[in-house]
Amino acid sequence: DAARRHGDLIVELRALKIFLAGREIGSLRTRLTALAGDKIVSGDSEMALRTELGRLDTEVMAAEAEMTARGDTDISDELVRVEQLRERARGLAAVLVERRRSMERDRGQLMDAGVVANLENDAVRFAAELAAVQDDLSGLAPQAEELTADEEAFAIERGQMTAVTQLASSGNAASSAAAEVRGELRSLKSGLERGEAELRRQISRLDNLRQRIERLESETVRLKSECEQSQSIEAPLVAEVEVAESRRIHADATSEAVGASRQEANEALSRWRARSDALQLALDSARARAGAEKLADLDGVLGTMLELVEIDQGWEAAAEAAMGEALLAVVVRDPDAARAALKSLRSSKTAGAVIALGVATSAASTSANVISVGEPVRAHVRAHASENATNRGQIETLLDTLVGGAVRVQDWSSAVDVAIANPSAVIVTADGDRFGRAGWRLGASGGGATAAALEEAVENVARAALELERADTKLRSAKAESLAARQSESDLTRQLDANDARFAAASEALARAQGDRREASNEIETVERSVAEATERLDRERMRIQELDALVPALEADEQAEAAAASARGEARARIESSSALLGSRRKDLEVRNAALHERQQFLERRIEETERRLQADAIARNEAAQRRTAIERSLEAATSLSSLVDSHRLAIEGRLATLHDQRRRQSEAVRALVTRLDETRRARSAAEKQLDETRERARRVEVEEAEARMRLEAAVETLRRDLELEPEAAEAAEMPALGDGVSASARVRDLERELRLLGPINPLALEEFNELQERHRFLEAQLEDVRNTRRELSRVIKAVDAEIQSVFAAAFADVSVNFTSLFTMLFPGGVGRLILTNPDDLLNTGIEVEAKPSGKNVKKLSLLSGGERSLTALAYLFAVFRSRPSPFYVMDEVEAALDDVNLHRFLSLITEFRRDAQLLIVSHQKRTMEAGDSLLGVSMQPGGSSKLVTERQTANA
């Protein structure tokens, strides 16, 4: 029942495991497909991010180039020039204001009385001022040359700065390459850390697996030792079980035989008891009919005839028929006792018969004719041995009278014929038929009950009881022996079963340990491959990290140099812009001062000339003063208009300057927007780099998960094929077994495994073995019944064959014995030879002794005969067999080689006798034997030739 339950649990558990394995394999394959899709998406994302990074790098470089280009615009130069023009316009306005003031002052001086003196003073003053202006102009020339040289140097430096900026804009890839290398390096280092952690875990797992294999190997060695020990114990146990089984079979056979003997003894006791009871009843009945009970106390009463005679076995019915009514009569000692007995019967009114001994009677005789056809009954009936000699003699005389003339024949038909032929004779049969002068009667009148028969029956009852007691003792002993043999066999069988259980458990544990070892070995190979692959991958990553670490300093140096260069370029650009503004301011101041000094010089020169002319000619000066006043007034008007013109131009310049300042402001705003866009682009680039790192990390995680899922899938498929012997497709196609409400497949598997553990050690083949043993039991029962039937049939056949063998052997022996005796007498005239059975009562096991006595010798052993005599004796036996069982032909090979001439003549005479009825083929070297033959066949060989057959027929003898 446990095995059947175990089998049901195993079937359900197998179905659930197949379903769960199929679902796991399907989920793993779906997971692999999803991971493959994620891997493709990650690859596409990485490619897109790389493209985006390239685009952002291009935008950064374009923005930087645009900033550089915006830094190279001429708004600043124009702004400087406009500011210079404004300052110049302001200077001109100031000069015009000063000129107008001077002309107004001159116009006032022309109206003053002390004009000459003032003119002289003005001439001296103007000459001093002119000298100072000339000194100032001569001091401006070196400043102009220095400013020109500075402007030329600035132009050269500005051109170089522009080239450097353009070159730096084209070489901005160092920062992006450094950022990409740093991102890849971070990803590789994080991946390396995870890979090293995974490698350490795999190495730890590998060490655990190796330790497990060592434990399994030691367990395998121990289990193999247990299996070998169980196997070494099994052979002696099997031999002991076989011996115990033989002992048990022998004990069962003995018990069965003793039981059969006991049953036979019991049946014999029952038969003899029944016979004894029947005889006792018959005797009691006979005694009652004869009145023996009434006559028991009388003197001279010997008993009934049944009590006083003994009848041979098988002759009871014939003797009873021969004695007739006398068998039931009471026998008394003499006629006086008979008279007293009759008187007693008469007085008691009891019927009865009395026979007196000592009465003179004549013995009945049987004619020779009757004796020739039958056997006298008298020889098989006698007085009881317990009687004294006198009574026994009188009883014998009485028996002569009663059965002396009775003869037993075979059947009633023959009895009728004999009775008709001999009317005075009493003819009886074995069945109790009686044919005499008193009439013919068929069937026995009694039951063969005599005192002797009763005594024999009682003795047989005692013997049967003793035999039954012995049989009971033997049966108890045999049963005890059988029980001990069965107990011994059971103990040995239990030991053998326990040894088989130990061997099976050890074998199962060995197979399980070997399977676990193979599984661990396979897992070690998988883990070793994973470790090797991980080590190789980590080595590649370390080499890549080393390469990147080697590249990082150079890239960082390039990046720092690029940043320093960019900073230097910015500082240089600021310095150049500052130098440009300073140079512009210096140029403007120089031009304003130069223009003011030249204008002052011209003014002073004109004033000096005018003053000198006024001093040279006063008259003329007055006229000219008037003219001069007019000219001054016109000049004043011109200066006023010129001042208005300069103011209008100054206003226009200031408007242009405001426009330039607005353009400069807008340009600054554009630059700030460009800087903002550049910063945003750089931030987007950094975000893209970070996203690329995350994408690469996710791709690596996907690869790790894919490798793990693939390994789990391979392990699940291998486990499915190894443990369940099923392909994954069949497991995936398996449907979920029927489960109870609210019960999951995994929970049911745990319940089944728990129930299997609770069942304990179960032989999973017990049910199959039980069915096989039950089938074998039915088969063996049928075979046993067939064997019993066959045994009974064979017993009958063996009995029939034994009977046939005995019959055939007896007949053959009788014929061969007679023929041997006659042939021995023929071959040994005057001698006597015969065949004797060593055990005539057992023809199946008897041997045959040959007794040979040649004439004049008293020898009984063949070894004491001469060689020729032994040969003739053997020939006599051989031809006796031939004569008893004739054959169409006989073949003999040099049987007469040891015979002398006399014995050879006797042998040839025997051959002559047998050749009339059969063909004889004799191989011989005797010449006389050859002469006696009808045909001679010989083989000769010529020298150097082949053998040749020679044939010669002797027609004369034919």
mmCIF file of C-alpha atoms in Angstrom, residues 47-355:
data_model
loop_
_atom_site.group_PDB
_atom_site.id
_atom_site.type_symbol
_atom_site.label_atom_id
_atom_site.label_comp_id
_atom_site.label_asym_id
_atom_site.label_seq_id
_atom_site.Cartn_x
_atom_site.Cartn_y
_atom_site.Cartn_z
ATOM 1 C CA MET A 47 23.984 54.158 -30.938
ATOM 2 C CA ALA A 48 21.458 56.998 -30.737
ATOM 3 C CA LEU A 49 23.234 58.456 -27.696
ATOM 4 C CA ARG A 50 26.570 58.234 -29.480
ATOM 5 C CA THR A 51 25.018 60.047 -32.407
ATOM 6 C CA GLU A 52 23.505 62.590 -30.019
ATOM 7 C CA LEU A 53 26.885 63.026 -28.324
ATOM 8 C CA GLY A 54 28.485 63.605 -31.701
ATOM 9 C CA ARG A 55 25.798 66.162 -32.549
ATOM 10 C CA LEU A 56 26.210 67.902 -29.191
ATOM 11 C CA ASP A 57 29.977 67.954 -29.640
ATOM 12 C CA THR A 58 29.418 69.556 -33.041
ATOM 13 C CA GLU A 59 27.026 72.084 -31.505
ATOM 14 C CA VAL A 60 29.510 72.862 -28.725
ATOM 15 C CA MET A 61 32.303 73.402 -31.218
ATOM 16 C CA ALA A 62 29.961 75.453 -33.426
ATOM 17 C CA ALA A 63 28.890 77.565 -30.441
ATOM 18 C CA GLU A 64 32.482 78.078 -29.412
ATOM 19 C CA ALA A 65 33.398 78.959 -32.990
ATOM 20 C CA GLU A 66 30.433 81.337 -33.156
ATOM 21 C CA MET A 67 31.525 82.948 -29.920
ATOM 22 C CA THR A 68 34.978 83.277 -31.328
ATOM 23 C CA ALA A 69 33.526 84.722 -34.534
ATOM 24 C CA ARG A 70 31.357 87.124 -32.578
ATOM 25 C CA GLY A 71 34.419 88.204 -30.692
ATOM 26 C CA ASP A 72 36.077 89.148 -34.005
ATOM 27 C CA THR A 73 33.342 91.697 -35.164
ATOM 28 C CA ASP A 74 34.334 95.428 -35.950
ATOM 29 C CA ILE A 75 31.635 96.958 -33.716
ATOM 30 C CA SER A 76 34.251 97.649 -31.082
ATOM 31 C CA ASP A 77 36.571 99.267 -33.625
ATOM 32 C CA GLU A 78 33.759 101.341 -35.049
ATOM 33 C CA LEU A 79 32.664 102.211 -31.535
ATOM 34 C CA VAL A 80 36.209 103.362 -30.794
ATOM 35 C CA ARG A 81 36.324 105.354 -33.989
ATOM 36 C CA VAL A 82 32.911 106.935 -33.314
ATOM 37 C CA GLU A 83 33.953 107.753 -29.774
ATOM 38 C CA GLN A 84 37.131 109.284 -31.199
ATOM 39 C CA LEU A 85 35.023 111.290 -33.681
ATOM 40 C CA ARG A 86 32.771 112.413 -30.844
ATOM 41 C CA GLU A 87 35.753 113.488 -28.815
ATOM 42 C CA ARG A 88 37.150 115.191 -31.877
ATOM 43 C CA ALA A 89 33.796 116.892 -32.456
ATOM 44 C CA ARG A 90 33.807 117.995 -28.849
ATOM 45 C CA GLY A 91 37.368 119.271 -29.321
ATOM 46 C CA LEU A 92 36.389 121.100 -32.488
ATOM 47 C CA ALA A 93 33.381 122.527 -30.689
ATOM 48 C CA ALA A 94 35.648 123.619 -27.880
ATOM 49 C CA VAL A 95 38.108 125.088 -30.427
ATOM 50 C CA LEU A 96 35.262 126.886 -32.155
ATOM 51 C CA VAL A 97 34.011 128.166 -28.859
ATOM 52 C CA GLU A 98 37.525 129.328 -28.036
ATOM 53 C CA ARG A 99 37.877 130.872 -31.503
ATOM 54 C CA ARG A 100 34.602 132.592 -31.193
ATOM 55 C CA ARG A 101 35.602 133.927 -27.835
ATOM 56 C CA SER A 102 38.930 135.028 -29.299
ATOM 57 C CA MET A 103 37.212 136.755 -32.184
ATOM 58 C CA GLU A 104 34.812 138.387 -29.831
ATOM 59 C CA ARG A 105 37.721 139.476 -27.765
ATOM 60 C CA ASP A 106 39.553 140.723 -30.886
ATOM 61 C CA ARG A 107 36.493 142.608 -31.924
ATOM 62 C CA GLY A 108 36.424 144.144 -28.501
ATOM 63 C CA GLN A 109 40.109 145.000 -28.676
ATOM 64 C CA LEU A 110 39.648 146.734 -32.011
ATOM 65 C CA MET A 111 37.289 149.030 -30.246
ATOM 66 C CA ASP A 112 39.855 149.755 -27.375
ATOM 67 C CA ALA A 113 42.124 152.991 -27.507
ATOM 68 C CA GLY A 114 45.285 151.335 -26.479
ATOM 69 C CA VAL A 115 45.206 148.913 -29.284
ATOM 70 C CA VAL A 116 48.909 149.248 -30.226
ATOM 71 C CA ALA A 117 50.133 148.613 -26.822
ATOM 72 C CA ASN A 118 47.879 145.743 -26.494
ATOM 73 C CA LEU A 119 49.052 144.539 -29.868
ATOM 74 C CA GLU A 120 52.648 144.612 -28.790
ATOM 75 C CA ASN A 121 51.789 142.812 -25.634
ATOM 76 C CA ASP A 122 49.748 140.342 -27.634
ATOM 77 C CA ALA A 123 52.613 139.881 -30.114
ATOM 78 C CA VAL A 124 54.998 139.064 -27.309
ATOM 79 C CA ARG A 125 52.432 136.857 -25.633
ATOM 80 C CA PHE A 126 51.484 135.153 -28.895
ATOM 81 C CA ALA A 127 55.146 134.537 -29.711
ATOM 82 C CA ALA A 128 55.639 132.911 -26.319
ATOM 83 C CA GLU A 129 52.510 130.824 -26.784
ATOM 84 C CA LEU A 130 53.624 129.828 -30.307
ATOM 85 C CA ALA A 131 56.945 128.691 -28.967
ATOM 86 C CA ALA A 132 55.172 126.625 -26.334
ATOM 87 C CA VAL A 133 52.806 125.143 -28.970
ATOM 88 C CA GLN A 134 55.739 124.262 -31.243
ATOM 89 C CA ASP A 135 57.486 122.616 -28.318
ATOM 90 C CA ASP A 136 54.287 120.642 -27.650
ATOM 91 C CA LEU A 137 54.037 119.644 -31.365
ATOM 92 C CA SER A 138 57.635 118.512 -31.413
ATOM 93 C CA GLY A 139 56.845 116.373 -28.301
ATOM 94 C CA LEU A 140 53.821 114.805 -30.043
ATOM 95 C CA ALA A 141 55.887 113.307 -32.905
ATOM 96 C CA PRO A 142 57.604 110.569 -30.773
ATOM 97 C CA GLN A 143 54.297 109.821 -29.124
ATOM 98 C CA ALA A 144 52.701 109.393 -32.594
ATOM 99 C CA GLU A 145 55.526 107.131 -33.727
ATOM 100 C CA GLU A 146 55.262 105.086 -30.517
ATOM 101 C CA LEU A 147 51.472 104.864 -30.913
ATOM 102 C CA THR A 148 51.866 103.732 -34.561
ATOM 103 C CA ALA A 149 54.343 101.068 -33.506
ATOM 104 C CA ASP A 150 51.999 99.917 -30.721
ATOM 105 C CA GLU A 151 49.090 99.777 -33.180
ATOM 106 C CA GLU A 152 51.116 97.720 -35.653
ATOM 107 C CA ALA A 153 52.157 95.323 -32.857
ATOM 108 C CA PHE A 154 48.551 95.176 -31.688
ATOM 109 C CA ALA A 155 47.370 94.345 -35.244
ATOM 110 C CA ILE A 156 49.933 91.523 -35.437
ATOM 111 C CA GLU A 157 48.993 90.225 -31.989
ATOM 112 C CA ARG A 158 45.310 90.442 -32.851
ATOM 113 C CA GLY A 159 45.840 88.425 -36.044
ATOM 114 C CA GLN A 160 47.742 85.795 -34.128
ATOM 115 C CA MET A 161 44.985 85.652 -31.527
ATOM 116 C CA THR A 162 42.376 85.155 -34.225
ATOM 117 C CA ALA A 163 44.360 82.250 -35.744
ATOM 118 C CA VAL A 164 44.854 80.688 -32.323
ATOM 119 C CA THR A 165 41.135 80.992 -31.563
ATOM 120 C CA GLN A 166 40.195 79.351 -34.866
ATOM 121 C CA LEU A 167 42.719 76.569 -34.241
ATOM 122 C CA ALA A 168 41.401 76.040 -30.692
ATOM 123 C CA SER A 169 37.854 75.918 -32.027
ATOM 124 C CA SER A 170 38.869 73.133 -34.409
ATOM 125 C CA GLY A 171 40.773 71.249 -31.634
ATOM 126 C CA ASN A 172 38.031 71.122 -28.987
ATOM 127 C CA ALA A 173 37.710 67.268 -29.353
ATOM 128 C CA ALA A 174 40.157 66.666 -26.477
ATOM 129 C CA SER A 175 37.593 67.614 -23.839
ATOM 130 C CA SER A 176 34.864 65.465 -25.425
ATOM 131 C CA ALA A 177 37.272 62.525 -25.847
ATOM 132 C CA ALA A 178 38.391 62.888 -22.234
ATOM 133 C CA ALA A 179 34.785 62.984 -21.068
ATOM 134 C CA GLU A 180 33.936 59.902 -23.143
ATOM 135 C CA VAL A 181 37.009 58.055 -21.855
ATOM 136 C CA ARG A 182 36.154 58.997 -18.252
ATOM 137 C CA GLY A 183 32.559 57.796 -18.756
ATOM 138 C CA GLU A 184 33.698 54.527 -20.287
ATOM 139 C CA LEU A 185 36.300 54.158 -17.527
ATOM 140 C CA ARG A 186 33.661 54.662 -14.825
ATOM 141 C CA SER A 187 31.404 52.104 -16.505
ATOM 142 C CA LEU A 188 34.267 49.628 -16.882
ATOM 143 C CA LYS A 189 35.352 50.047 -13.264
ATOM 144 C CA SER A 190 31.824 49.555 -11.938
ATOM 145 C CA GLY A 191 31.401 46.553 -14.253
ATOM 146 C CA LEU A 192 34.801 45.250 -13.113
ATOM 147 C CA GLU A 193 33.743 45.515 -9.468
ATOM 148 C CA ARG A 194 30.526 43.640 -10.165
ATOM 149 C CA GLY A 195 32.393 41.095 -12.288
ATOM 150 C CA GLU A 196 34.975 40.556 -9.550
ATOM 151 C CA ALA A 197 32.195 40.125 -7.001
ATOM 152 C CA GLU A 198 30.462 37.648 -9.334
ATOM 153 C CA LEU A 199 33.805 35.904 -9.962
ATOM 154 C CA ARG A 200 34.405 35.600 -6.219
ATOM 155 C CA ARG A 201 30.904 34.184 -5.833
ATOM 156 C CA GLN A 202 31.524 31.702 -8.675
ATOM 157 C CA ILE A 203 34.914 30.721 -7.196
ATOM 158 C CA SER A 204 33.278 30.224 -3.801
ATOM 159 C CA ARG A 205 30.593 28.146 -5.494
ATOM 160 C CA LEU A 206 33.320 26.195 -7.316
ATOM 161 C CA ASP A 207 35.109 25.505 -4.017
ATOM 162 C CA ASN A 208 31.842 24.380 -2.465
ATOM 163 C CA LEU A 209 31.180 22.099 -5.444
ATOM 164 C CA ARG A 210 34.670 20.619 -5.197
ATOM 165 C CA GLN A 211 34.202 20.000 -1.490
ATOM 166 C CA ARG A 212 30.839 18.443 -2.316
ATOM 167 C CA ILE A 213 32.497 16.203 -4.920
ATOM 168 C CA GLU A 214 35.094 15.151 -2.341
ATOM 169 C CA ARG A 215 32.327 14.310 0.108
ATOM 170 C CA LEU A 216 30.435 12.464 -2.633
ATOM 171 C CA GLU A 217 33.583 10.552 -3.604
ATOM 172 C CA SER A 218 34.164 9.471 -0.007
ATOM 173 C CA GLU A 219 30.457 8.625 0.220
ATOM 174 C CA THR A 220 30.742 6.675 -3.058
ATOM 175 C CA VAL A 221 33.733 4.717 -1.724
ATOM 176 C CA ARG A 222 31.835 3.947 1.478
ATOM 177 C CA LEU A 223 28.704 2.901 -0.420
ATOM 178 C CA LYS A 224 30.754 0.768 -2.822
ATOM 179 C CA SER A 225 32.334 -0.891 0.209
ATOM 180 C CA GLU A 226 28.852 -1.501 1.638
ATOM 181 C CA CYS A 227 27.667 -2.898 -1.705
ATOM 182 C CA GLU A 228 30.703 -5.164 -1.953
ATOM 183 C CA GLN A 229 30.226 -6.245 1.646
ATOM 184 C CA SER A 230 26.553 -6.952 0.956
ATOM 185 C CA GLN A 231 27.499 -8.893 -2.185
ATOM 186 C CA SER A 232 30.140 -10.849 -0.276
ATOM 187 C CA ILE A 233 27.552 -11.633 2.408
ATOM 188 C CA GLU A 234 24.876 -12.457 -0.176
ATOM 189 C CA ALA A 235 26.503 -15.567 -1.670
ATOM 190 C CA PRO A 236 26.901 -17.393 1.703
ATOM 191 C CA LEU A 237 23.431 -16.246 2.697
ATOM 192 C CA VAL A 238 21.999 -17.498 -0.580
ATOM 193 C CA ALA A 239 23.804 -20.799 -0.073
ATOM 194 C CA GLU A 240 22.497 -20.986 3.496
ATOM 195 C CA VAL A 241 19.006 -20.074 2.267
ATOM 196 C CA GLU A 242 19.246 -22.775 -0.390
ATOM 197 C CA VAL A 243 20.434 -25.267 2.230
ATOM 198 C CA ALA A 244 17.642 -24.120 4.559
ATOM 199 C CA GLU A 245 15.173 -24.344 1.685
ATOM 200 C CA SER A 246 16.408 -27.850 0.851
ATOM 201 C CA ARG A 247 16.171 -28.721 4.515
ATOM 202 C CA ARG A 248 12.694 -27.229 4.661
ATOM 203 C CA ILE A 249 11.639 -29.048 1.482
ATOM 204 C CA HIS A 250 13.110 -32.268 2.819
ATOM 205 C CA ALA A 251 11.424 -31.616 6.180
ATOM 206 C CA ASP A 252 8.134 -30.823 4.414
ATOM 207 C CA ALA A 253 8.506 -33.929 2.284
ATOM 208 C CA THR A 254 9.350 -35.947 5.374
ATOM 209 C CA SER A 255 6.458 -34.371 7.227
ATOM 210 C CA GLU A 256 4.202 -35.025 4.263
ATOM 211 C CA ALA A 257 5.446 -38.607 4.003
ATOM 212 C CA VAL A 258 5.111 -39.072 7.772
ATOM 213 C CA GLY A 259 1.689 -37.452 7.569
ATOM 214 C CA ALA A 260 0.761 -39.824 4.776
ATOM 215 C CA SER A 261 2.126 -42.724 6.835
ATOM 216 C CA ARG A 262 0.238 -41.427 9.824
ATOM 217 C CA GLN A 263 -2.892 -41.147 7.712
ATOM 218 C CA GLU A 264 -2.338 -44.655 6.428
ATOM 219 C CA ALA A 265 -1.746 -45.847 10.004
ATOM 220 C CA ASN A 266 -4.881 -44.011 11.122
ATOM 221 C CA GLU A 267 -6.837 -45.476 8.232
ATOM 222 C CA ALA A 268 -5.404 -48.914 9.013
ATOM 223 C CA LEU A 269 -6.331 -48.454 12.680
ATOM 224 C CA SER A 270 -9.806 -47.367 11.658
ATOM 225 C CA ARG A 271 -10.100 -50.329 9.312
ATOM 226 C CA TRP A 272 -8.871 -52.790 11.885
ATOM 227 C CA ARG A 273 -11.046 -51.236 14.553
ATOM 228 C CA ALA A 274 -14.015 -51.434 12.224
ATOM 229 C CA ARG A 275 -13.105 -55.007 11.366
ATOM 230 C CA SER A 276 -12.584 -55.835 15.029
ATOM 231 C CA ASP A 277 -15.915 -54.277 15.909
ATOM 232 C CA ALA A 278 -17.588 -56.032 13.008
ATOM 233 C CA LEU A 279 -16.012 -59.364 13.950
ATOM 234 C CA GLN A 280 -16.977 -58.833 17.565
ATOM 235 C CA LEU A 281 -20.533 -58.038 16.535
ATOM 236 C CA ALA A 282 -20.570 -61.006 14.211
ATOM 237 C CA LEU A 283 -19.229 -63.278 16.929
ATOM 238 C CA ASP A 284 -21.658 -61.871 19.439
ATOM 239 C CA SER A 285 -24.463 -62.354 16.953
ATOM 240 C CA ALA A 286 -23.292 -65.867 16.202
ATOM 241 C CA ARG A 287 -22.987 -66.663 19.862
ATOM 242 C CA ALA A 288 -26.468 -65.286 20.435
ATOM 243 C CA ARG A 289 -27.888 -67.349 17.598
ATOM 244 C CA ALA A 290 -26.088 -70.442 18.905
ATOM 245 C CA GLY A 291 -27.247 -69.788 22.482
ATOM 246 C CA ALA A 292 -23.665 -69.556 23.674
ATOM 247 C CA GLU A 293 -24.594 -66.948 26.257
ATOM 248 C CA LYS A 294 -27.121 -69.344 27.848
ATOM 249 C CA LEU A 295 -24.549 -72.138 27.775
ATOM 250 C CA ALA A 296 -21.555 -70.121 28.920
ATOM 251 C CA ASP A 297 -21.806 -71.344 32.532
ATOM 252 C CA LEU A 298 -22.217 -75.049 31.684
ATOM 253 C CA ASP A 299 -19.352 -77.414 32.223
ATOM 254 C CA GLY A 300 -17.736 -78.774 29.048
ATOM 255 C CA VAL A 301 -18.757 -75.881 26.766
ATOM 256 C CA LEU A 302 -15.712 -74.874 24.709
ATOM 257 C CA GLY A 303 -17.291 -72.090 22.708
ATOM 258 C CA THR A 304 -18.691 -71.567 19.253
ATOM 259 C CA MET A 305 -17.036 -73.022 16.192
ATOM 260 C CA LEU A 306 -16.067 -69.478 15.102
ATOM 261 C CA GLU A 307 -14.066 -69.127 18.316
ATOM 262 C CA LEU A 308 -12.296 -72.474 18.013
ATOM 263 C CA VAL A 309 -10.997 -72.445 14.416
ATOM 264 C CA GLU A 310 -8.490 -70.467 12.417
ATOM 265 C CA ILE A 311 -9.013 -69.785 8.710
ATOM 266 C CA ASP A 312 -6.310 -68.628 6.313
ATOM 267 C CA GLN A 313 -6.723 -65.169 4.897
ATOM 268 C CA GLY A 314 -8.767 -65.237 1.746
ATOM 269 C CA TRP A 315 -10.408 -68.511 2.628
ATOM 270 C CA GLU A 316 -12.968 -67.190 5.101
ATOM 271 C CA ALA A 317 -15.922 -67.199 2.722
ATOM 272 C CA ALA A 318 -15.041 -70.648 1.296
ATOM 273 C CA ALA A 319 -14.591 -72.159 4.814
ATOM 274 C CA GLU A 320 -17.859 -70.635 6.047
ATOM 275 C CA ALA A 321 -19.659 -72.029 2.978
ATOM 276 C CA ALA A 322 -18.055 -75.450 3.534
ATOM 277 C CA MET A 323 -18.943 -75.633 7.250
ATOM 278 C CA GLY A 324 -22.437 -74.211 6.735
ATOM 279 C CA GLU A 325 -24.579 -74.051 9.899
ATOM 280 C CA ALA A 326 -21.911 -75.841 11.921
ATOM 281 C CA LEU A 327 -19.907 -72.662 11.941
ATOM 282 C CA LEU A 328 -22.430 -71.091 14.352
ATOM 283 C CA ALA A 329 -22.838 -74.112 16.628
ATOM 284 C CA VAL A 330 -21.598 -74.312 20.229
ATOM 285 C CA VAL A 331 -18.864 -76.935 20.609
ATOM 286 C CA VAL A 332 -18.930 -79.068 23.799
ATOM 287 C CA ARG A 333 -16.432 -81.584 25.120
ATOM 288 C CA ASP A 334 -18.507 -84.817 24.882
ATOM 289 C CA PRO A 335 -22.041 -86.054 24.220
ATOM 290 C CA ASP A 336 -22.993 -85.752 27.913
ATOM 291 C CA ALA A 337 -22.074 -82.120 27.849
ATOM 292 C CA ALA A 338 -24.061 -81.807 24.614
ATOM 293 C CA ARG A 339 -27.084 -83.369 26.267
ATOM 294 C CA ALA A 340 -26.812 -80.966 29.173
ATOM 295 C CA ALA A 341 -26.472 -78.058 26.824
ATOM 296 C CA LEU A 342 -29.562 -79.039 24.830
ATOM 297 C CA LYS A 343 -31.471 -79.466 28.032
ATOM 298 C CA SER A 344 -30.468 -75.998 29.146
ATOM 299 C CA LEU A 345 -31.524 -74.516 25.823
ATOM 300 C CA ARG A 346 -34.842 -76.300 25.971
ATOM 301 C CA SER A 347 -35.522 -75.183 29.469
ATOM 302 C CA SER A 348 -34.704 -71.580 28.594
ATOM 303 C CA LYS A 349 -36.689 -71.838 25.382
ATOM 304 C CA THR A 350 -33.646 -70.611 23.456
ATOM 305 C CA ALA A 351 -32.774 -71.752 19.966
ATOM 306 C CA GLY A 352 -29.279 -72.974 19.433
ATOM 307 C CA ALA A 353 -26.974 -75.582 17.900
ATOM 308 C CA VAL A 354 -24.553 -77.843 19.691
ATOM 309 C CA ILE A 355 -21.705 -80.016 18.365
#
